[in-house]
Coordinates of C-alpha atoms in Angstrom, one line a residue:
X375 CA 23.1 -57.1 58.0
X376 CA 23.0 -59.1 61.1
X377 CA 23.7 -62.6 59.7
X378 CA 22.3 -65.8 61.1
X379 CA 25.5 -66.8 63.0
X380 CA 24.7 -70.1 64.7
X381 CA 23.9 -72.4 61.9
X382 CA 27.2 -74.0 62.8
X383 CA 28.2 -76.7 60.4
X384 CA 25.3 -75.6 58.1
X385 CA 26.9 -72.2 57.3
X386 CA 28.3 -71.6 53.8
X387 CA 32.1 -71.5 53.7
X388 CA 32.9 -68.6 51.4
X389 CA 36.0 -67.6 49.5
X390 CA 36.5 -65.6 46.4
X391 CA 35.7 -68.5 44.1
X392 CA 33.3 -70.9 45.8
X393 CA 30.2 -70.9 48.1
X394 CA 29.8 -74.2 49.9
X395 CA 26.2 -74.8 51.0
X396 CA 25.6 -77.9 53.1
X397 CA 22.2 -79.4 52.1
X398 CA 22.2 -83.1 52.1
X399 CA 23.7 -86.4 50.9
X400 CA 20.6 -87.6 48.9
X401 CA 20.3 -87.1 45.2
X402 CA 19.2 -83.5 44.6
X403 CA 16.5 -82.9 41.9
X404 CA 18.0 -80.6 39.3
X405 CA 16.5 -78.6 36.5
X406 CA 16.3 -79.9 33.0
X407 CA 19.2 -78.9 30.9
X408 CA 16.7 -77.8 28.3
X409 CA 15.8 -74.9 30.6
X410 CA 19.1 -73.2 30.0
X411 CA 22.0 -75.1 31.6
X412 CA 24.8 -76.1 29.3
X413 CA 25.5 -79.1 31.6
X414 CA 24.5 -80.2 35.1
X415 CA 26.3 -83.0 36.9
X416 CA 24.5 -84.3 40.0
X417 CA 26.1 -86.8 42.5
X418 CA 25.1 -88.0 45.9
X419 CA 27.3 -85.4 47.6
X420 CA 27.8 -82.5 45.2
X421 CA 26.0 -80.7 42.4
X422 CA 28.2 -78.8 40.0
X423 CA 26.8 -76.4 37.5
X424 CA 28.9 -75.8 34.4
X425 CA 27.9 -73.4 31.7
X426 CA 29.7 -71.7 28.8
X427 CA 29.1 -69.5 25.8
X428 CA 25.7 -68.2 25.0
X429 CA 23.9 -70.9 27.1
X430 CA 25.1 -69.3 30.4
X431 CA 23.1 -70.5 33.4
X432 CA 22.8 -68.1 36.3
X433 CA 21.1 -67.8 39.7
X434 CA 19.3 -64.8 38.3
X435 CA 17.6 -66.8 35.6
X436 CA 17.1 -69.9 37.7
X437 CA 15.3 -68.2 40.6
X438 CA 12.9 -66.3 38.4
X439 CA 12.1 -69.4 36.2
X440 CA 13.0 -72.8 37.3
X441 CA 11.7 -76.3 37.1
X442 CA 12.5 -79.4 39.1
X443 CA 12.6 -83.1 38.2
X444 CA 10.8 -85.5 40.6
X445 CA 9.6 -82.8 42.9
X446 CA 11.1 -81.4 46.1
X447 CA 13.2 -83.6 48.3
X448 CA 13.7 -82.3 51.8
X449 CA 17.4 -81.8 52.7
X450 CA 19.0 -84.0 55.3
X451 CA 21.2 -82.1 57.6
X452 CA 24.3 -83.6 59.3
X453 CA 28.0 -83.2 59.8
X454 CA 28.8 -85.4 56.8
X455 CA 26.1 -84.3 54.4
X456 CA 27.0 -81.5 52.0
X457 CA 26.6 -80.1 48.6
X458 CA 28.4 -77.4 46.9
X459 CA 27.6 -75.0 44.0
X460 CA 30.4 -73.8 41.9
X461 CA 30.7 -70.0 41.5
X462 CA 31.4 -69.1 37.9
X463 CA 30.1 -67.2 34.8
X464 CA 28.1 -64.5 36.8
X465 CA 26.0 -61.7 35.4
X466 CA 28.3 -58.7 34.7
X467 CA 26.5 -56.4 37.1
X468 CA 27.0 -58.6 40.2
X469 CA 30.1 -58.2 42.5
X470 CA 32.4 -61.2 42.2
X471 CA 31.8 -62.8 45.6
X472 CA 28.0 -63.1 45.1
X473 CA 28.0 -64.6 41.6
X474 CA 26.7 -68.2 42.0
X475 CA 24.5 -70.8 40.6
X476 CA 21.6 -72.6 42.3
X477 CA 18.6 -74.8 41.5
X478 CA 15.4 -73.2 42.7
X479 CA 13.1 -75.5 44.6
X480 CA 9.6 -75.1 45.9
X481 CA 9.3 -73.8 49.5
X482 CA 9.2 -76.6 52.1
X483 CA 5.7 -77.1 53.5
X484 CA 6.8 -76.4 57.0
X485 CA 7.9 -72.9 56.1
X486 CA 4.2 -71.9 56.2
X487 CA 3.5 -69.8 59.3
X488 CA 0.6 -68.2 61.0
X489 CA -1.0 -65.5 58.9
X490 CA -2.2 -63.7 62.0
X491 CA -4.6 -60.8 62.1
X492 CA -3.3 -57.3 62.2
X493 CA -5.4 -56.0 65.1
X494 CA -2.8 -53.6 66.4
X495 CA -4.0 -50.4 64.7
X496 CA -5.4 -47.9 67.2
X497 CA -4.0 -49.9 70.2
X498 CA -1.5 -48.5 72.6
X499 CA 1.3 -50.2 74.6
X500 CA 4.0 -49.0 77.0
X501 CA 7.5 -49.5 75.7
X502 CA 10.3 -48.7 78.2
X503 CA 8.1 -46.2 80.0
X504 CA 6.8 -44.6 76.8
X505 CA 3.2 -45.0 75.6
X506 CA 3.2 -45.7 71.8
X507 CA 0.3 -46.0 69.5
X508 CA 0.0 -48.4 66.6
X509 CA -1.1 -47.0 63.3
X510 CA -1.1 -47.7 59.6
X511 CA -1.0 -45.9 56.3
X512 CA -1.2 -47.0 52.7
X513 CA 1.2 -46.4 49.8
X514 CA -0.9 -47.5 46.9
X515 CA -1.6 -51.2 47.6
X516 CA 1.1 -51.6 50.3
X517 CA 0.2 -51.2 54.0
X518 CA 2.8 -49.6 56.2
X519 CA 2.4 -50.3 59.9
X520 CA 4.1 -47.9 62.4
X521 CA 4.2 -46.9 66.0
X522 CA 4.2 -43.3 67.1
X523 CA 4.7 -41.3 70.2
X524 CA 5.4 -37.7 71.3
X525 CA 3.9 -34.4 70.2
X526 CA 2.1 -34.9 66.9
X527 CA 2.6 -31.2 66.2
X528 CA 6.3 -31.5 66.8
X529 CA 9.2 -32.0 64.4
X530 CA 8.9 -35.4 62.8
X531 CA 11.6 -38.0 63.4
X532 CA 11.3 -41.2 61.4
X533 CA 13.2 -44.2 62.8
X534 CA 13.9 -46.9 60.2
X535 CA 15.0 -50.3 61.3
X536 CA 17.2 -52.9 59.6
X537 CA 17.5 -56.7 59.4
X538 CA 16.7 -58.8 61.3
X539 CA 14.7 -56.3 63.3
X540 CA 11.4 -54.3 63.1
X541 CA 10.1 -51.1 64.7
X542 CA 10.8 -52.5 68.2
X543 CA 14.6 -52.1 67.8
X544 CA 14.1 -48.4 68.6
X545 CA 12.4 -49.1 72.0
X546 CA 15.1 -47.4 74.0
X547 CA 14.8 -44.2 72.0
X548 CA 11.0 -43.5 72.3
X549 CA 11.0 -42.0 75.7
X550 CA 14.0 -39.7 75.1
X551 CA 12.8 -38.4 71.8
X552 CA 9.2 -37.9 72.8
X553 CA 10.3 -36.2 76.0
X554 CA 12.3 -33.7 73.9
X555 CA 9.1 -32.8 72.1
X556 CA 9.6 -34.7 68.8
X557 CA 6.9 -36.5 66.9
X558 CA 8.5 -40.0 66.7
X559 CA 7.4 -42.5 64.1
X560 CA 8.9 -46.0 63.7
X561 CA 7.5 -47.9 60.7
X562 CA 7.9 -51.5 59.8
X563 CA 9.5 -51.6 56.4
X564 CA 7.5 -53.4 53.7
X565 CA 8.0 -57.1 54.1
X566 CA 8.5 -56.9 57.9
X567 CA 6.2 -57.6 60.9
X568 CA 2.8 -56.0 60.4
X569 CA 3.4 -54.2 57.1
X570 CA 2.4 -55.7 53.8
X571 CA 4.7 -58.4 52.4
X572 CA 4.3 -58.2 48.6
X573 CA 5.5 -61.2 46.6
X574 CA 8.2 -60.7 44.1
X575 CA 11.8 -59.5 44.6
X576 CA 11.1 -56.5 42.4
X577 CA 8.7 -55.2 45.0
X578 CA 11.6 -54.5 47.3
X579 CA 13.3 -52.0 45.0
X580 CA 14.9 -48.7 46.0
X581 CA 12.1 -46.8 44.3
X582 CA 9.3 -48.5 46.1
X583 CA 10.9 -48.7 49.6
X584 CA 11.9 -45.0 49.4
X585 CA 8.3 -44.1 48.3
X586 CA 7.1 -45.8 51.5
X587 CA 9.2 -43.5 53.7
X588 CA 8.3 -40.5 51.7
X589 CA 4.6 -41.4 52.2
X590 CA 5.2 -41.6 55.9
X591 CA 6.8 -38.1 55.9
X592 CA 4.1 -36.6 53.7
X593 CA 1.2 -38.0 55.8
X594 CA 2.6 -37.6 59.3
X595 CA 5.0 -34.6 59.0
X596 CA 2.6 -31.7 58.8
X597 CA 4.0 -30.7 55.4
X598 CA 7.5 -30.3 56.7
X599 CA 10.7 -32.3 56.1
X600 CA 11.7 -34.9 58.7
X601 CA 14.9 -36.1 60.3
X602 CA 15.3 -39.7 59.2
X603 CA 17.3 -42.1 61.4
X604 CA 18.3 -45.4 59.9
X605 CA 20.1 -48.5 61.3
X606 CA 21.6 -51.3 59.2
X607 CA 19.3 -51.7 56.1
X608 CA 17.4 -48.8 57.4
X609 CA 20.6 -46.8 56.9
X610 CA 20.7 -47.7 53.2
X611 CA 17.1 -46.6 53.0
X612 CA 17.9 -43.4 54.7
X613 CA 20.7 -42.6 52.4
X614 CA 18.4 -43.4 49.4
X615 CA 15.7 -41.0 50.7
X616 CA 18.2 -38.3 51.3
X617 CA 19.7 -38.7 47.8
X618 CA 16.4 -39.1 45.9
X619 CA 14.2 -36.7 47.9
X620 CA 16.4 -34.1 49.7
X621 CA 13.5 -31.8 50.0
X622 CA 11.8 -34.3 52.3
X623 CA 14.7 -34.7 54.7
X624 CA 16.0 -32.1 57.2
X625 CA 18.8 -34.3 58.4
X626 CA 19.9 -37.9 58.1
X627 CA 21.4 -39.9 60.9
X628 CA 22.9 -43.2 59.9
X629 CA 23.7 -46.0 62.4
X630 CA 26.2 -48.7 61.7
X631 CA 25.9 -49.0 58.0
X632 CA 28.3 -47.7 55.3
X633 CA 27.3 -45.7 52.3
X634 CA 26.6 -48.0 49.4
X635 CA 29.7 -46.8 47.5
X636 CA 31.9 -47.4 50.6
X637 CA 30.4 -50.9 51.1
X638 CA 30.7 -51.9 47.5
X639 CA 34.4 -50.8 47.4
X640 CA 35.1 -52.8 50.6
X641 CA 33.6 -56.0 49.0
X642 CA 35.9 -55.5 46.1
X643 CA 39.1 -54.7 48.0
X644 CA 38.8 -55.8 51.7
X645 CA 39.0 -59.6 52.0
X646 CA 38.1 -59.5 55.7
X647 CA 34.9 -57.6 55.0
X648 CA 34.2 -59.9 52.1
X649 CA 34.3 -62.9 54.5
X650 CA 32.2 -61.2 57.1
X651 CA 29.6 -60.5 54.4
X652 CA 29.3 -64.1 53.3
X653 CA 25.6 -64.2 54.1
X654 CA 24.7 -61.8 51.3
X655 CA 25.6 -64.4 48.8
X656 CA 23.9 -67.1 50.8
X657 CA 20.7 -65.0 50.8
X658 CA 20.6 -65.2 47.1
X659 CA 19.5 -68.8 47.3
X660 CA 15.8 -69.5 47.1
X661 CA 13.8 -70.6 50.2
X662 CA 16.8 -72.0 52.1
X663 CA 17.7 -68.9 54.1
X664 CA 14.1 -68.4 55.2
X665 CA 13.9 -72.1 56.2
X666 CA 17.0 -72.0 58.2
X667 CA 16.0 -68.7 59.9
X668 CA 12.6 -70.1 61.0
X669 CA 13.1 -73.8 61.6
X670 CA 13.6 -75.4 65.0
X671 CA 11.6 -72.7 66.7
X672 CA 13.6 -69.9 65.1
X673 CA 16.9 -71.2 66.5
X674 CA 19.0 -69.3 64.0
X675 CA 17.1 -66.1 64.4
X676 CA 17.5 -66.3 68.2
X677 CA 21.2 -67.0 67.7
X678 CA 21.7 -63.8 65.7
X679 CA 21.2 -62.0 69.0
X680 CA 23.5 -64.2 71.0
X681 CA 26.2 -62.2 72.8
X682 CA 24.2 -59.0 72.4
X683 CA 22.3 -56.8 74.9
X684 CA 19.0 -58.1 73.7
X685 CA 17.1 -59.7 76.5
X686 CA 14.9 -62.9 76.2
X687 CA 11.7 -60.7 76.1
X688 CA 13.2 -58.7 73.2
X689 CA 14.1 -61.9 71.3
X690 CA 10.6 -63.2 71.9
X691 CA 9.2 -60.1 70.2
X692 CA 11.4 -60.7 67.2
X693 CA 10.3 -64.4 67.0
X694 CA 6.7 -63.2 67.0
X695 CA 7.4 -60.7 64.3
X696 CA 9.1 -63.2 62.0
X697 CA 6.5 -65.8 62.7
X698 CA 4.1 -63.9 60.6
X699 CA 3.7 -65.4 57.1
X700 CA 6.2 -64.0 54.6
X701 CA 8.2 -61.9 57.1
X702 CA 11.4 -63.9 56.8
X703 CA 11.2 -63.8 53.0
X704 CA 10.3 -60.1 53.0
X705 CA 13.4 -59.2 55.0
X706 CA 15.8 -61.3 52.9
X707 CA 14.3 -60.1 49.7
X708 CA 16.0 -56.7 50.3
X709 CA 19.4 -58.5 49.8
X710 CA 18.0 -60.2 46.7
X711 CA 16.7 -57.0 45.2
X712 CA 20.0 -55.2 45.8
X713 CA 22.0 -58.0 44.0
X714 CA 19.7 -57.8 41.0
X715 CA 20.3 -54.1 40.5
X716 CA 16.9 -52.9 42.0
X717 CA 18.7 -50.6 44.4
X718 CA 20.8 -48.7 41.8
X719 CA 20.0 -45.0 41.5
X720 CA 17.9 -43.9 38.6
X721 CA 19.9 -43.9 35.3
X722 CA 19.5 -40.1 35.1
X723 CA 20.9 -39.5 38.6
X724 CA 24.5 -38.0 38.8
X725 CA 27.3 -40.3 39.9
X726 CA 28.0 -39.9 42.8
X727 CA 24.8 -38.4 44.2
X728 CA 25.9 -35.5 46.4
X729 CA 24.0 -35.0 49.7
X730 CA 24.2 -31.4 50.8
X731 CA 22.0 -31.8 53.9
X732 CA 23.6 -32.6 57.3
X733 CA 24.5 -36.2 57.9
X734 CA 25.6 -37.9 61.1
X735 CA 27.1 -41.4 61.2
X736 CA 27.0 -43.1 64.6
X737 CA 29.1 -46.3 64.6
X738 CA 29.7 -49.0 67.2
X739 CA 33.2 -50.1 66.6
X740 CA 32.6 -53.7 67.9
X741 CA 30.3 -54.4 65.0
X742 CA 30.8 -58.1 64.0
X743 CA 29.3 -57.6 60.6
X744 CA 30.9 -54.4 59.4
X745 CA 34.5 -53.5 59.9
X746 CA 35.5 -50.2 61.4
X747 CA 37.2 -49.1 58.1
X748 CA 33.7 -48.7 56.6
X749 CA 32.8 -45.9 59.1
X750 CA 33.7 -43.1 56.7
X751 CA 31.7 -40.7 54.6
X752 CA 33.5 -39.5 51.5
X753 CA 33.3 -35.7 51.2
X754 CA 32.3 -36.2 47.5
X755 CA 29.1 -37.9 48.9
X756 CA 28.2 -35.7 51.9
X757 CA 30.5 -32.8 52.8
X758 CA 28.3 -31.7 55.7
X759 CA 28.9 -34.8 57.7
X760 CA 30.2 -36.0 61.1
X761 CA 31.2 -39.5 62.1
X762 CA 30.8 -40.4 65.8
X763 CA 32.6 -43.6 66.8
X764 CA 31.6 -45.6 69.9
X765 CA 34.5 -47.9 70.8
X766 CA 32.5 -49.9 73.4
X767 CA 29.4 -50.6 71.3
X768 CA 28.4 -53.3 68.8
X769 CA 26.2 -53.3 65.7
X770 CA 23.3 -52.1 67.9
X771 CA 24.7 -49.1 69.8
X772 CA 21.2 -47.9 70.6
X773 CA 20.8 -51.1 72.7
X774 CA 24.4 -51.3 74.1
X775 CA 24.5 -47.8 75.6
X776 CA 21.1 -46.2 75.1
X777 CA 21.8 -43.3 77.5
X778 CA 24.9 -42.3 75.4
X779 CA 23.3 -43.0 72.1
X780 CA 20.2 -41.0 73.0
X781 CA 22.4 -38.0 74.1
X782 CA 24.2 -38.2 70.7
X783 CA 21.0 -38.6 68.8
X784 CA 19.4 -35.6 70.5
X785 CA 22.6 -33.6 69.8
X786 CA 22.3 -34.6 66.2
X787 CA 18.7 -33.5 66.0
X788 CA 19.3 -30.1 67.5
X789 CA 22.5 -29.4 65.5
X790 CA 22.3 -28.1 62.0
X791 CA 26.0 -27.6 61.3
X792 CA 27.5 -25.9 58.2
X793 CA 30.8 -27.8 58.0
X794 CA 33.5 -26.8 55.7
X795 CA 33.4 -28.9 52.6
X796 CA 37.1 -29.8 52.7
X797 CA 36.7 -32.6 55.2
X798 CA 34.3 -34.8 57.1
X799 CA 34.6 -34.6 60.8
X800 CA 35.2 -37.7 62.9
X801 CA 35.4 -38.2 66.6
X802 CA 35.6 -41.1 69.0
X803 CA 33.2 -40.9 71.9
X804 CA 33.5 -42.9 75.1
X805 CA 30.7 -43.8 77.5
X806 CA 31.8 -40.9 79.8
X807 CA 31.3 -38.2 77.1
X808 CA 28.1 -36.6 75.9
X809 CA 26.0 -38.1 78.7
X810 CA 22.7 -36.6 79.5
X811 CA 22.0 -35.9 83.2

């Protein structure tokens, strides 16, 4: 959810009808009209896609099967060089903002990065005073890398990261949770860091990603359900695991991400949130988001953490993680999979899916990606829920105030409330409340 914020003049300008993508002033190679476009007009400064009737031309078709004329031409970036793609005639299942057209191009050659050898398994390192061990497990043909600490016979707590992070985002929680006797496991989601990075957007579906977390619980949880804690995209994953496999989850703790139904409604009705979520539409473009994220020594990735409590050493760890071949594409593919319907619940599932197990939502109110209005859990979704608001924290409350966050997390883990179903509790918590001695 954390967008690449420092692309500056290269950022898309988004409103309800258009997405402006600066790319270059040279002639852009476009697909042959025979491949599905009703008409394509290319000029030196703009490319307009126009389609009508049965010959509709969409991003969804174009990314899956595209052809280029004359080969790839590298974009030229600059203040005056721009091209725009007109938003119109989208697939019916896509939210209005993110319906757009684009010409798919081959990946630039300089997007290739070091494959690297995964020699971490079995090794140990000390993270913020806590010794963690690297491990891996397999879910069919997908390797899931993880770190673990604490008592392996203790209650399992699975920490699920989001974008653009990896297991390391939980570094400030390892010591507190392990010290409390929990078995702590922080996996890299498929597509990230040292886990497998399968090709194909369909390989980042709800069903497959959820199956990875269920595999972690089954193999490392001693046959018992686990508490699953998810931040950002990891929060979406946590909701999905709780909805699809409630027998595997003792409790869900969500950090700074809304339930999918709340988020979808905000995109339909909240213009400010719509603007803050521009990058979701941008991520639907092929190769360009990955290229911008990694070029110039990962300048845009580093800028995503500007103004945060991430230190240079922490940012360097993220650069190393995203320097592995396919890592940028893997993380962004979650957004592409969601926009193509791969994160919809099973057709046979009830609407909405009711989560009866306890759910805590911890929310930093200074989140620059998600507005405070989204920090709600409808009682029709999860009647046994509590919302804890942190007015002084950002999108990463576990970094901004780890002492308070850990106290709240430990409180959540030890509490198995039975809240009345007529309301969802909410409370604002300051840095002077809930502090552990």
